[in-house]
mmCIF file of C-alpha atoms in Angstrom:
data_model
loop_
_atom_site.group_PDB
_atom_site.id
_atom_site.type_symbol
_atom_site.label_atom_id
_atom_site.label_comp_id
_atom_site.label_asym_id
_atom_site.label_seq_id
_atom_site.Cartn_x
_atom_site.Cartn_y
_atom_site.Cartn_z
ATOM 1 C CA UNK A 1 -15.812 15.603 11.303
ATOM 2 C CA UNK A 2 -16.707 12.344 12.912
ATOM 3 C CA UNK A 3 -20.300 11.270 12.692
ATOM 4 C CA UNK A 4 -20.789 8.600 15.367
ATOM 5 C CA UNK A 5 -23.946 6.786 16.323
ATOM 6 C CA UNK A 6 -23.981 5.247 19.772
ATOM 7 C CA UNK A 7 -26.693 3.025 21.090
ATOM 8 C CA UNK A 8 -27.424 0.448 23.752
ATOM 9 C CA UNK A 9 -29.677 -2.492 23.212
ATOM 10 C CA UNK A 10 -31.170 -5.074 25.534
ATOM 11 C CA UNK A 11 -33.171 -7.906 24.048
ATOM 12 C CA UNK A 12 -33.837 -11.577 24.506
ATOM 13 C CA UNK A 13 -30.582 -12.564 22.817
ATOM 14 C CA UNK A 14 -27.957 -9.966 23.782
ATOM 15 C CA UNK A 15 -27.200 -6.860 25.785
ATOM 16 C CA UNK A 16 -24.928 -4.504 23.895
ATOM 17 C CA UNK A 17 -23.450 -1.043 23.792
ATOM 18 C CA UNK A 18 -21.793 0.020 20.573
ATOM 19 C CA UNK A 19 -20.620 3.009 18.563
ATOM 20 C CA UNK A 20 -20.909 3.259 14.777
ATOM 21 C CA UNK A 21 -18.749 5.798 13.020
ATOM 22 C CA UNK A 22 -18.436 7.399 9.587
ATOM 23 C CA UNK A 23 -14.952 8.893 9.126
ATOM 24 C CA UNK A 24 -14.059 12.047 7.248
ATOM 25 C CA UNK A 25 -12.522 11.950 3.774
ATOM 26 C CA UNK A 26 -9.179 12.898 5.291
ATOM 27 C CA UNK A 27 -9.298 9.957 7.718
ATOM 28 C CA UNK A 28 -10.243 7.531 4.955
ATOM 29 C CA UNK A 29 -7.260 8.647 2.876
ATOM 30 C CA UNK A 30 -4.600 9.114 5.538
ATOM 31 C CA UNK A 31 -5.477 7.502 8.896
ATOM 32 C CA UNK A 32 -6.568 4.321 10.576
ATOM 33 C CA UNK A 33 -10.207 4.966 11.416
ATOM 34 C CA UNK A 34 -12.963 3.454 13.524
ATOM 35 C CA UNK A 35 -15.939 1.793 11.861
ATOM 36 C CA UNK A 36 -17.589 0.207 14.899
ATOM 37 C CA UNK A 37 -16.670 -0.692 18.464
ATOM 38 C CA UNK A 38 -18.598 -2.047 21.379
ATOM 39 C CA UNK A 39 -19.429 -4.414 24.199
ATOM 40 C CA UNK A 40 -21.784 -7.379 24.036
ATOM 41 C CA UNK A 41 -23.135 -9.820 26.587
ATOM 42 C CA UNK A 42 -24.821 -12.881 25.144
ATOM 43 C CA UNK A 43 -28.052 -13.948 26.858
ATOM 44 C CA UNK A 44 -28.882 -16.797 24.521
ATOM 45 C CA UNK A 45 -26.801 -18.807 22.094
ATOM 46 C CA UNK A 46 -27.161 -17.630 18.497
ATOM 47 C CA UNK A 47 -25.014 -17.524 15.361
ATOM 48 C CA UNK A 48 -23.800 -14.265 13.776
ATOM 49 C CA UNK A 49 -22.345 -14.498 10.270
ATOM 50 C CA UNK A 50 -20.456 -11.977 8.141
ATOM 51 C CA UNK A 51 -18.608 -12.084 4.848
ATOM 52 C CA UNK A 52 -16.941 -9.751 2.363
ATOM 53 C CA UNK A 53 -16.710 -6.829 4.804
ATOM 54 C CA UNK A 54 -14.162 -4.149 3.983
ATOM 55 C CA UNK A 55 -12.940 -4.125 7.549
ATOM 56 C CA UNK A 56 -10.512 -5.562 10.094
ATOM 57 C CA UNK A 57 -11.757 -6.955 13.390
ATOM 58 C CA UNK A 58 -10.111 -7.260 16.777
ATOM 59 C CA UNK A 59 -12.179 -9.138 19.361
ATOM 60 C CA UNK A 60 -11.495 -10.089 22.975
ATOM 61 C CA UNK A 61 -13.472 -12.391 25.273
ATOM 62 C CA UNK A 62 -14.074 -10.937 28.744
ATOM 63 C CA UNK A 63 -15.945 -13.887 30.231
ATOM 64 C CA UNK A 64 -17.790 -17.010 29.164
ATOM 65 C CA UNK A 65 -17.108 -19.230 26.188
ATOM 66 C CA UNK A 66 -18.015 -19.535 22.540
ATOM 67 C CA UNK A 67 -17.045 -20.666 19.076
ATOM 68 C CA UNK A 68 -15.541 -18.616 16.253
ATOM 69 C CA UNK A 69 -15.297 -19.919 12.694
ATOM 70 C CA UNK A 70 -12.957 -18.245 10.205
ATOM 71 C CA UNK A 71 -12.131 -19.538 6.730
ATOM 72 C CA UNK A 72 -13.786 -22.847 7.594
ATOM 73 C CA UNK A 73 -11.602 -23.357 10.678
ATOM 74 C CA UNK A 74 -13.222 -23.512 14.111
ATOM 75 C CA UNK A 75 -11.750 -21.885 17.225
ATOM 76 C CA UNK A 76 -13.050 -22.440 20.771
ATOM 77 C CA UNK A 77 -12.775 -19.229 22.784
ATOM 78 C CA UNK A 78 -12.607 -18.590 26.520
ATOM 79 C CA UNK A 79 -11.803 -15.542 28.718
ATOM 80 C CA UNK A 80 -8.765 -13.468 27.667
ATOM 81 C CA UNK A 81 -8.684 -14.999 24.189
ATOM 82 C CA UNK A 82 -8.162 -12.491 21.361
ATOM 83 C CA UNK A 83 -8.774 -12.635 17.618
ATOM 84 C CA UNK A 84 -7.501 -10.419 14.832
ATOM 85 C CA UNK A 85 -8.921 -11.065 11.346
ATOM 86 C CA UNK A 86 -9.484 -9.641 7.877
ATOM 87 C CA UNK A 87 -13.270 -9.459 7.503
ATOM 88 C CA UNK A 88 -13.060 -9.820 3.736
ATOM 89 C CA UNK A 89 -13.003 -13.524 4.592
ATOM 90 C CA UNK A 90 -16.207 -15.114 5.869
ATOM 91 C CA UNK A 91 -16.553 -15.653 9.603
ATOM 92 C CA UNK A 92 -19.172 -16.511 12.209
ATOM 93 C CA UNK A 93 -19.386 -16.734 15.984
ATOM 94 C CA UNK A 94 -21.677 -18.336 18.508
ATOM 95 C CA UNK A 95 -21.797 -18.038 22.279
ATOM 96 C CA UNK A 96 -21.925 -21.099 24.511
ATOM 97 C CA UNK A 97 -25.422 -21.905 25.780
ATOM 98 C CA UNK A 98 -24.126 -23.059 29.166
ATOM 99 C CA UNK A 99 -21.599 -20.247 29.704
ATOM 100 C CA UNK A 100 -22.612 -17.192 27.591
ATOM 101 C CA UNK A 101 -19.780 -14.901 26.741
ATOM 102 C CA UNK A 102 -19.065 -11.182 27.108
ATOM 103 C CA UNK A 103 -17.090 -9.579 24.302
ATOM 104 C CA UNK A 104 -15.502 -6.319 23.322
ATOM 105 C CA UNK A 105 -14.557 -5.625 19.722
ATOM 106 C CA UNK A 106 -13.441 -3.001 17.295
ATOM 107 C CA UNK A 107 -13.879 -2.830 13.514
ATOM 108 C CA UNK A 108 -11.406 -0.516 11.792
ATOM 109 C CA UNK A 109 -9.864 0.239 8.425
ATOM 110 C CA UNK A 110 -7.530 2.753 6.818
ATOM 111 C CA UNK A 111 -4.652 3.288 4.461
ATOM 112 C CA UNK A 112 -2.146 1.309 6.553
ATOM 113 C CA UNK A 113 -4.531 -1.478 7.560
ATOM 114 C CA UNK A 114 -3.692 -3.778 4.632
ATOM 115 C CA UNK A 115 0.129 -3.715 4.939
ATOM 116 C CA UNK A 116 -0.081 -4.017 8.721
ATOM 117 C CA UNK A 117 -2.358 -7.043 8.593
ATOM 118 C CA UNK A 118 -0.212 -8.624 5.876
ATOM 119 C CA UNK A 119 2.891 -8.168 8.028
ATOM 120 C CA UNK A 120 1.106 -9.390 11.149
ATOM 121 C CA UNK A 121 -0.283 -12.417 9.325
ATOM 122 C CA UNK A 122 3.222 -13.355 8.146
ATOM 123 C CA UNK A 123 4.611 -13.186 11.694
ATOM 124 C CA UNK A 124 1.773 -14.743 13.655
ATOM 125 C CA UNK A 125 0.698 -18.262 12.654
ATOM 126 C CA UNK A 126 -2.826 -18.095 14.132
ATOM 127 C CA UNK A 127 -5.618 -15.538 14.297
ATOM 128 C CA UNK A 128 -6.097 -16.517 17.955
ATOM 129 C CA UNK A 129 -3.894 -15.572 20.900
ATOM 130 C CA UNK A 130 -4.300 -15.493 24.680
ATOM 131 C CA UNK A 131 -3.377 -12.659 27.070
ATOM 132 C CA UNK A 132 -2.827 -12.678 30.823
ATOM 133 C CA UNK A 133 -4.717 -9.416 31.303
ATOM 134 C CA UNK A 134 -7.187 -7.797 28.936
ATOM 135 C CA UNK A 135 -7.148 -4.346 30.531
ATOM 136 C CA UNK A 136 -4.669 -2.805 28.084
ATOM 137 C CA UNK A 137 -6.772 -3.981 25.139
ATOM 138 C CA UNK A 138 -10.205 -3.088 26.512
ATOM 139 C CA UNK A 139 -9.078 0.360 27.638
ATOM 140 C CA UNK A 140 -8.085 1.181 24.052
ATOM 141 C CA UNK A 141 -11.485 0.057 22.751
ATOM 142 C CA UNK A 142 -13.182 2.155 25.448
ATOM 143 C CA UNK A 143 -11.056 5.121 24.476
ATOM 144 C CA UNK A 144 -11.975 4.789 20.803
ATOM 145 C CA UNK A 145 -15.673 4.675 21.695
ATOM 146 C CA UNK A 146 -15.368 7.825 23.785
ATOM 147 C CA UNK A 147 -13.297 9.672 21.196
ATOM 148 C CA UNK A 148 -15.752 8.870 18.418
ATOM 149 C CA UNK A 149 -18.404 10.885 20.249
ATOM 150 C CA UNK A 150 -16.309 14.002 20.881
ATOM 151 C CA UNK A 151 -16.617 15.383 17.349
ATOM 152 C CA UNK A 152 -13.631 17.733 17.572
ATOM 153 C CA UNK A 153 -10.712 18.229 15.175
ATOM 154 C CA UNK A 154 -8.305 16.038 17.149
ATOM 155 C CA UNK A 155 -10.574 13.021 17.599
ATOM 156 C CA UNK A 156 -9.710 11.246 14.375
ATOM 157 C CA UNK A 157 -5.985 11.640 15.024
ATOM 158 C CA UNK A 158 -6.375 10.291 18.566
ATOM 159 C CA UNK A 159 -8.445 7.370 17.275
ATOM 160 C CA UNK A 160 -5.699 6.683 14.725
ATOM 161 C CA UNK A 161 -3.160 6.655 17.567
ATOM 162 C CA UNK A 162 -5.342 4.384 19.708
ATOM 163 C CA UNK A 163 -5.810 1.851 16.916
ATOM 164 C CA UNK A 164 -2.071 1.970 16.223
ATOM 165 C CA UNK A 165 -1.458 1.288 19.922
ATOM 166 C CA UNK A 166 -3.829 -1.671 19.754
ATOM 167 C CA UNK A 167 -2.072 -3.121 16.710
ATOM 168 C CA UNK A 168 1.299 -2.597 18.378
ATOM 169 C CA UNK A 169 0.030 -4.510 21.409
ATOM 170 C CA UNK A 170 -1.021 -7.385 19.165
ATOM 171 C CA UNK A 171 2.389 -7.526 17.511
ATOM 172 C CA UNK A 172 4.438 -7.074 20.686
ATOM 173 C CA UNK A 173 2.408 -9.645 22.624
ATOM 174 C CA UNK A 174 2.817 -12.279 19.930
ATOM 175 C CA UNK A 175 6.473 -11.455 19.395
ATOM 176 C CA UNK A 176 7.098 -11.685 23.137
ATOM 177 C CA UNK A 177 5.544 -15.139 23.190
ATOM 178 C CA UNK A 178 7.541 -16.049 20.125
ATOM 179 C CA UNK A 179 10.808 -14.800 21.592
ATOM 180 C CA UNK A 180 10.261 -16.869 24.733
ATOM 181 C CA UNK A 181 10.247 -19.918 22.508
ATOM 182 C CA UNK A 182 13.267 -18.915 20.418
ATOM 183 C CA UNK A 183 15.868 -21.639 20.404
ATOM 184 C CA UNK A 184 19.230 -20.879 21.968
ATOM 185 C CA UNK A 185 20.755 -21.731 18.577
ATOM 186 C CA UNK A 186 18.879 -18.906 16.800
ATOM 187 C CA UNK A 187 19.853 -16.473 19.542
ATOM 188 C CA UNK A 188 23.486 -17.496 19.187
ATOM 189 C CA UNK A 189 23.368 -17.047 15.433
ATOM 190 C CA UNK A 190 21.816 -13.588 15.627
ATOM 191 C CA UNK A 191 24.327 -12.519 18.275
ATOM 192 C CA UNK A 192 27.154 -13.836 16.106
ATOM 193 C CA UNK A 193 25.897 -11.848 13.100
ATOM 194 C CA UNK A 194 25.512 -8.705 15.210
ATOM 195 C CA UNK A 195 29.155 -9.007 16.285
ATOM 196 C CA UNK A 196 30.726 -10.263 13.034
ATOM 197 C CA UNK A 197 28.693 -8.597 10.234
ATOM 198 C CA UNK A 198 31.804 -6.804 8.944
ATOM 199 C CA UNK A 199 33.428 -10.142 8.172
ATOM 200 C CA UNK A 200 32.868 -12.231 5.058
ATOM 201 C CA UNK A 201 29.931 -14.316 6.341
ATOM 202 C CA UNK A 202 27.182 -16.081 4.424
ATOM 203 C CA UNK A 203 24.288 -18.426 5.068
ATOM 204 C CA UNK A 204 26.411 -21.455 4.140
ATOM 205 C CA UNK A 205 29.282 -20.367 6.378
ATOM 206 C CA UNK A 206 26.935 -19.775 9.309
ATOM 207 C CA UNK A 207 25.307 -23.166 8.835
ATOM 208 C CA UNK A 208 28.706 -24.847 8.808
ATOM 209 C CA UNK A 209 29.936 -22.890 11.820
ATOM 210 C CA UNK A 210 26.852 -23.755 13.883
ATOM 211 C CA UNK A 211 26.569 -27.345 12.596
ATOM 212 C CA UNK A 212 23.043 -27.064 11.189
ATOM 213 C CA UNK A 213 21.419 -27.312 7.779
ATOM 214 C CA UNK A 214 21.449 -24.028 5.885
ATOM 215 C CA UNK A 215 17.862 -24.668 4.814
ATOM 216 C CA UNK A 216 16.798 -25.118 8.428
ATOM 217 C CA UNK A 217 18.773 -22.026 9.423
ATOM 218 C CA UNK A 218 17.176 -19.919 6.680
ATOM 219 C CA UNK A 219 13.654 -21.008 7.607
ATOM 220 C CA UNK A 220 14.002 -20.744 11.383
ATOM 221 C CA UNK A 221 15.772 -17.380 11.297
ATOM 222 C CA UNK A 222 13.064 -15.873 9.062
ATOM 223 C CA UNK A 223 10.280 -17.353 11.227
ATOM 224 C CA UNK A 224 11.946 -16.086 14.413
ATOM 225 C CA UNK A 225 13.062 -12.589 13.440
ATOM 226 C CA UNK A 226 10.863 -11.757 10.449
ATOM 227 C CA UNK A 227 13.782 -11.158 8.061
ATOM 228 C CA UNK A 228 16.182 -13.358 6.136
ATOM 229 C CA UNK A 229 19.741 -13.965 7.308
ATOM 230 C CA UNK A 230 21.046 -11.984 4.337
ATOM 231 C CA UNK A 231 18.734 -9.047 5.029
ATOM 232 C CA UNK A 232 19.812 -8.910 8.663
ATOM 233 C CA UNK A 233 23.500 -8.948 7.722
ATOM 234 C CA UNK A 234 22.932 -6.153 5.208
ATOM 235 C CA UNK A 235 20.937 -4.112 7.727
ATOM 236 C CA UNK A 236 23.748 -4.384 10.291
ATOM 237 C CA UNK A 237 26.313 -3.305 7.694
ATOM 238 C CA UNK A 238 24.359 -0.295 6.453
ATOM 239 C CA UNK A 239 23.536 0.828 9.991
ATOM 240 C CA UNK A 240 27.252 0.764 10.830
ATOM 241 C CA UNK A 241 28.016 2.582 7.573
ATOM 242 C CA UNK A 242 25.632 5.377 8.499
ATOM 243 C CA UNK A 243 27.383 5.750 11.853
ATOM 244 C CA UNK A 244 30.781 6.068 10.141
ATOM 245 C CA UNK A 245 29.404 8.486 7.535
ATOM 246 C CA UNK A 246 28.010 10.799 10.187
ATOM 247 C CA UNK A 247 30.673 10.671 12.864
ATOM 248 C CA UNK A 248 33.976 10.097 11.029
ATOM 249 C CA UNK A 249 35.844 11.612 8.078
ATOM 250 C CA UNK A 250 36.662 8.245 6.557
ATOM 251 C CA UNK A 251 36.452 7.947 2.778
ATOM 252 C CA UNK A 252 33.576 6.010 1.233
ATOM 253 C CA UNK A 253 35.838 3.153 0.129
ATOM 254 C CA UNK A 254 37.241 2.852 3.653
ATOM 255 C CA UNK A 255 33.745 2.775 5.145
ATOM 256 C CA UNK A 256 32.665 0.139 2.635
ATOM 257 C CA UNK A 257 35.555 -2.090 3.688
ATOM 258 C CA UNK A 258 34.914 -1.624 7.398
ATOM 259 C CA UNK A 259 31.250 -2.606 6.886
ATOM 260 C CA UNK A 260 32.087 -5.865 5.138
ATOM 261 C CA UNK A 261 31.340 -4.728 1.556
ATOM 262 C CA UNK A 262 34.802 -3.991 0.105
ATOM 263 C CA UNK A 263 33.475 -3.381 -3.435
ATOM 264 C CA UNK A 264 32.716 0.347 -3.279
ATOM 265 C CA UNK A 265 30.371 0.304 -6.267
ATOM 266 C CA UNK A 266 28.367 -2.562 -4.814
ATOM 267 C CA UNK A 267 28.357 -0.874 -1.399
ATOM 268 C CA UNK A 268 26.919 2.280 -2.983
ATOM 269 C CA UNK A 269 24.281 0.235 -4.807
ATOM 270 C CA UNK A 270 23.190 -1.541 -1.610
ATOM 271 C CA UNK A 271 23.212 1.699 0.369
ATOM 272 C CA UNK A 272 21.080 3.479 -2.228
ATOM 273 C CA UNK A 273 18.584 0.611 -2.294
ATOM 274 C CA UNK A 274 18.025 0.793 1.467
ATOM 275 C CA UNK A 275 18.352 4.539 2.053
ATOM 276 C CA UNK A 276 17.190 6.016 -1.246
ATOM 277 C CA UNK A 277 20.404 8.000 -1.735
ATOM 278 C CA UNK A 278 24.143 7.478 -2.129
ATOM 279 C CA UNK A 279 26.466 7.361 0.908
ATOM 280 C CA UNK A 280 27.892 10.770 -0.030
ATOM 281 C CA UNK A 281 24.445 12.374 -0.259
ATOM 282 C CA UNK A 282 23.501 10.798 3.085
ATOM 283 C CA UNK A 283 26.654 12.274 4.672
ATOM 284 C CA UNK A 284 25.827 15.746 3.352
ATOM 285 C CA UNK A 285 22.180 15.572 4.411
ATOM 286 C CA UNK A 286 22.887 14.422 7.941
#
């Protein structure tokens, strides 16, 4: 069961309300779990430092201003600014003296925390991002704080869901901003691949067709969509193959050809690598 400790504190430096939590063995092994979450209002400028914490931190500024230092890089924060970091790296923060800040934060960890942060870190170039409204984020933190005090059998699963929702918000917000800045050229190229994946296309052919450097194309496509050009082509082909396997009686060699991989042996090898089984086994299973 959850074992939370909740307390409020008012002193000369801060006013705060936070929940500390010790997860069950099951949560540690299988779920994303809460370590600490809370609200803080700074009354006087002071520096808080942490390092080598086995934790991940999401923080959002509600009002006021301050400074956050992470891996020796300084970030100036203002209302509706968000941070998402790996606390194994050293960090510190300090509220502005003239305009003290209010914060909400959540420390979490779990079996999927490392791969998620690694993926997020590869997609998002900065730990800092800005939102138009913080309600969606703060409501999740509030919910986690409330759930941690319920102490029933569903709480840890609901906390896992809430943290997952928070991480999804972080990804979707940053991807939305990224997509707004996607060049029309990258959009054209992706649309072309989506419509012509069954043809004999390659990175070099795409670069020539769209009159750009293949090195630029490779880099920009990966930065924009999170996968390589080759991986996206393969994904389109295998997705189409699965459709033909399930909803037609076509032979495997015919399906391979229609997907743009006319070598049946190679098609089977690629299919197995992505799906974990041969095309014939997939057809029988589904």
